[in-house]
mmCIF file of C-alpha atoms in Angstrom:
data_model
loop_
_atom_site.group_PDB
_atom_site.id
_atom_site.type_symbol
_atom_site.label_atom_id
_atom_site.label_comp_id
_atom_site.label_asym_id
_atom_site.label_seq_id
_atom_site.Cartn_x
_atom_site.Cartn_y
_atom_site.Cartn_z
ATOM 1 C CA MET A 27 -24.462 77.694 38.959
ATOM 2 C CA LYS A 28 -26.007 75.675 36.128
ATOM 3 C CA SER A 29 -22.806 75.971 34.106
ATOM 4 C CA GLY A 30 -20.699 74.384 36.868
ATOM 5 C CA ASN A 31 -23.164 71.511 37.214
ATOM 6 C CA MET A 32 -23.133 70.921 33.448
ATOM 7 C CA ASP A 33 -19.310 70.903 33.440
ATOM 8 C CA SER A 34 -19.246 68.267 36.184
ATOM 9 C CA GLU A 35 -21.798 66.141 34.288
ATOM 10 C CA ILE A 36 -19.670 66.294 31.137
ATOM 11 C CA GLN A 37 -16.537 65.501 33.159
ATOM 12 C CA GLY A 38 -18.415 62.564 34.720
ATOM 13 C CA LEU A 39 -19.336 61.284 31.259
ATOM 14 C CA TYR A 40 -15.710 61.481 30.091
ATOM 15 C CA THR A 41 -14.584 59.664 33.232
ATOM 16 C CA LYS A 42 -17.145 56.884 32.710
ATOM 17 C CA ILE A 43 -16.092 56.426 29.087
ATOM 18 C CA LEU A 44 -12.364 56.381 29.831
ATOM 19 C CA ASN A 45 -12.783 54.091 32.853
ATOM 20 C CA ASN A 46 -14.653 51.579 30.704
ATOM 21 C CA LYS A 47 -11.851 50.560 28.327
ATOM 22 C CA PHE A 48 -14.126 48.432 26.130
ATOM 23 C CA VAL A 49 -16.431 51.404 25.476
ATOM 24 C CA THR A 50 -13.378 53.505 24.637
ATOM 25 C CA VAL A 51 -12.166 50.898 22.118
ATOM 26 C CA CYS A 52 -15.622 50.769 20.525
ATOM 27 C CA ILE A 53 -15.852 54.557 20.254
ATOM 28 C CA LEU A 54 -12.369 54.877 18.736
ATOM 29 C CA PHE A 55 -13.011 51.960 16.370
ATOM 30 C CA THR A 56 -16.273 53.507 15.171
ATOM 31 C CA VAL A 57 -14.825 56.993 14.681
ATOM 32 C CA ILE A 58 -11.718 55.784 12.842
ATOM 33 C CA THR A 59 -13.735 53.379 10.686
ATOM 34 C CA LEU A 60 -16.102 56.204 9.743
ATOM 35 C CA LEU A 61 -13.159 58.430 8.878
ATOM 36 C CA ASP A 62 -11.914 55.654 6.584
ATOM 37 C CA THR A 63 -15.320 54.817 5.083
ATOM 38 C CA ILE A 64 -16.772 58.271 4.383
ATOM 39 C CA PRO A 65 -14.152 59.142 1.699
ATOM 40 C CA ILE A 66 -14.899 55.795 -0.003
ATOM 41 C CA LEU A 67 -18.634 56.570 -0.002
ATOM 42 C CA LEU A 68 -17.945 60.047 -1.375
ATOM 43 C CA GLY A 69 -15.898 58.512 -4.195
ATOM 44 C CA PHE A 70 -12.496 59.908 -3.209
ATOM 45 C CA TRP A 71 -10.950 56.440 -3.503
ATOM 46 C CA PRO A 72 -12.242 53.016 -4.541
ATOM 47 C CA ALA A 73 -13.764 50.537 -2.117
ATOM 48 C CA LYS A 74 -11.654 47.613 -1.007
ATOM 49 C CA LEU A 75 -12.637 44.254 -2.433
ATOM 50 C CA GLY A 76 -12.393 40.678 -1.219
ATOM 51 C CA GLN A 77 -11.326 39.467 2.193
ATOM 52 C CA GLY A 78 -8.851 42.318 2.712
ATOM 53 C CA PRO A 79 -11.260 44.854 4.222
ATOM 54 C CA TYR A 80 -12.347 42.407 6.916
ATOM 55 C CA ILE A 81 -8.792 41.534 7.883
ATOM 56 C CA HIS A 82 -8.018 45.251 7.899
ATOM 57 C CA LEU A 83 -10.971 45.936 10.227
ATOM 58 C CA LEU A 84 -9.903 43.140 12.570
ATOM 59 C CA GLY A 85 -6.369 44.529 12.586
ATOM 60 C CA ARG A 86 -7.695 48.012 13.341
ATOM 61 C CA PHE A 87 -9.737 46.645 16.240
ATOM 62 C CA ILE A 88 -6.703 44.836 17.663
ATOM 63 C CA LEU A 89 -4.545 47.939 17.208
ATOM 64 C CA LEU A 90 -7.050 50.106 19.057
ATOM 65 C CA SER A 91 -7.507 47.452 21.736
ATOM 66 C CA LEU A 92 -3.748 47.452 22.314
ATOM 67 C CA LEU A 93 -3.733 51.220 22.502
ATOM 68 C CA VAL A 94 -6.543 51.360 25.044
ATOM 69 C CA GLY A 95 -5.235 48.250 26.824
ATOM 70 C CA GLY A 96 -2.090 50.267 27.370
ATOM 71 C CA LEU A 97 -4.209 52.436 29.654
ATOM 72 C CA PHE A 98 -4.487 49.437 31.997
ATOM 73 C CA ILE A 99 -0.702 49.185 32.083
ATOM 74 C CA PHE A 100 -0.429 52.950 32.517
ATOM 75 C CA ASP A 101 -2.886 52.900 35.444
ATOM 76 C CA THR A 102 -1.023 50.022 37.106
ATOM 77 C CA LEU A 103 2.396 51.639 36.710
ATOM 78 C CA ARG A 104 1.083 55.006 37.868
ATOM 79 C CA LYS A 105 0.599 53.545 41.335
ATOM 80 C CA LYS A 106 4.257 52.421 41.476
ATOM 81 C CA ILE A 107 6.264 54.947 39.431
ATOM 82 C CA LYS A 108 6.152 58.735 39.848
ATOM 83 C CA SER A 109 7.461 59.847 36.439
ATOM 84 C CA LYS A 110 4.581 60.017 33.963
ATOM 85 C CA LEU A 111 7.001 60.237 31.046
ATOM 86 C CA LEU A 112 8.728 57.010 32.141
ATOM 87 C CA ILE A 113 5.351 55.286 32.551
ATOM 88 C CA TYR A 114 4.299 56.524 29.095
ATOM 89 C CA MET A 115 7.494 55.175 27.512
ATOM 90 C CA ILE A 116 7.279 51.786 29.292
ATOM 91 C CA THR A 117 3.645 51.433 28.248
ATOM 92 C CA PHE A 118 4.503 52.325 24.658
ATOM 93 C CA LEU A 119 7.337 49.804 24.467
ATOM 94 C CA VAL A 120 5.291 46.968 26.002
ATOM 95 C CA THR A 121 2.230 47.538 23.810
ATOM 96 C CA TRP A 122 4.370 48.120 20.707
ATOM 97 C CA GLY A 123 6.096 44.802 21.361
ATOM 98 C CA ILE A 124 2.693 43.102 21.605
ATOM 99 C CA LEU A 125 1.687 44.761 18.325
ATOM 100 C CA LEU A 126 4.799 43.507 16.558
ATOM 101 C CA ALA A 127 4.151 40.014 17.935
ATOM 102 C CA TYR A 128 0.601 40.255 16.536
ATOM 103 C CA VAL A 129 1.894 41.292 13.111
ATOM 104 C CA TRP A 130 4.459 38.480 13.185
ATOM 105 C CA SER A 131 1.770 35.938 14.126
ATOM 106 C CA ASN A 132 -0.247 37.134 11.105
ATOM 107 C CA SER A 133 2.726 36.302 8.905
ATOM 108 C CA LEU A 134 2.254 32.640 9.834
ATOM 109 C CA PHE A 135 -1.211 32.606 8.207
ATOM 110 C CA THR A 136 -1.050 35.106 5.396
ATOM 111 C CA GLU A 137 1.528 36.854 3.260
ATOM 112 C CA LEU A 138 2.236 40.300 4.647
ATOM 113 C CA HIS A 139 3.158 43.393 2.728
ATOM 114 C CA PRO A 140 6.946 43.921 2.806
ATOM 115 C CA ASP A 141 6.410 47.110 4.837
ATOM 116 C CA ALA A 142 3.881 45.593 7.266
ATOM 117 C CA PHE A 143 6.029 46.016 10.383
ATOM 118 C CA ARG A 144 7.020 49.551 9.463
ATOM 119 C CA ASP A 145 3.461 50.600 8.579
ATOM 120 C CA ALA A 146 2.030 49.072 11.766
ATOM 121 C CA SER A 147 4.706 50.799 13.832
ATOM 122 C CA ILE A 148 4.059 54.181 12.214
ATOM 123 C CA SER A 149 0.276 53.873 12.650
ATOM 124 C CA TYR A 150 0.665 52.793 16.256
ATOM 125 C CA ALA A 151 3.184 55.514 17.091
ATOM 126 C CA PHE A 152 0.880 58.142 15.559
ATOM 127 C CA MET A 153 -2.109 56.974 17.611
ATOM 128 C CA TYR A 154 0.002 56.639 20.748
ATOM 129 C CA ILE A 155 1.406 60.151 20.358
ATOM 130 C CA LEU A 156 -2.119 61.463 19.781
ATOM 131 C CA LEU A 157 -3.273 59.696 22.950
ATOM 132 C CA GLY A 158 -0.284 61.139 24.826
ATOM 133 C CA ILE A 159 -1.196 64.654 23.703
ATOM 134 C CA ILE A 160 -4.785 64.132 24.864
ATOM 135 C CA ILE A 161 -3.612 62.808 28.249
ATOM 136 C CA TYR A 162 -1.239 65.776 28.600
ATOM 137 C CA ILE A 163 -3.986 68.293 27.804
ATOM 138 C CA VAL A 164 -6.435 66.639 30.207
ATOM 139 C CA ASP A 165 -3.805 66.583 32.990
ATOM 140 C CA LYS A 166 -2.986 70.260 32.420
ATOM 141 C CA ALA A 167 -6.694 71.156 32.456
ATOM 142 C CA LYS A 168 -7.217 69.217 35.701
ATOM 143 C CA SER A 169 -4.212 70.815 37.370
ATOM 144 C CA SER A 170 -5.285 74.321 36.312
ATOM 145 C CA ARG A 171 -8.769 73.710 37.731
ATOM 146 C CA LYS A 172 -7.298 72.593 41.065
ATOM 147 C CA ARG A 173 -5.338 75.840 41.329
#
């Protein structure tokens, strides 16, 4: 009986985190920043110098905010459209468009790398696919528990 109660408490914690989009952005930002920083501290590659690291961190925060903000769009569309795959694709295209607009707006203030749009798109697609896999696994786990 204790095990079932513990499972529901953990599920409740996950639900609280995912329902609070700002907390989710902060958690993802922290984890990804640590994954980037630890190899630098261990000496696997040199630390970034100058203003670049701060712009990079701001860009990472905006990228993750777009990704998690897509959950708002997903939740809204879920009430109107039945196909989860269609909702996932619409959300991806809308948030990807916002990302590209963000990268373009950066080009007005600073010189971008020639591959900036491609690199941003690849990073975003990777994170979005990872999020899609997580959503798929969670949905499958929920549906198997209901059966």
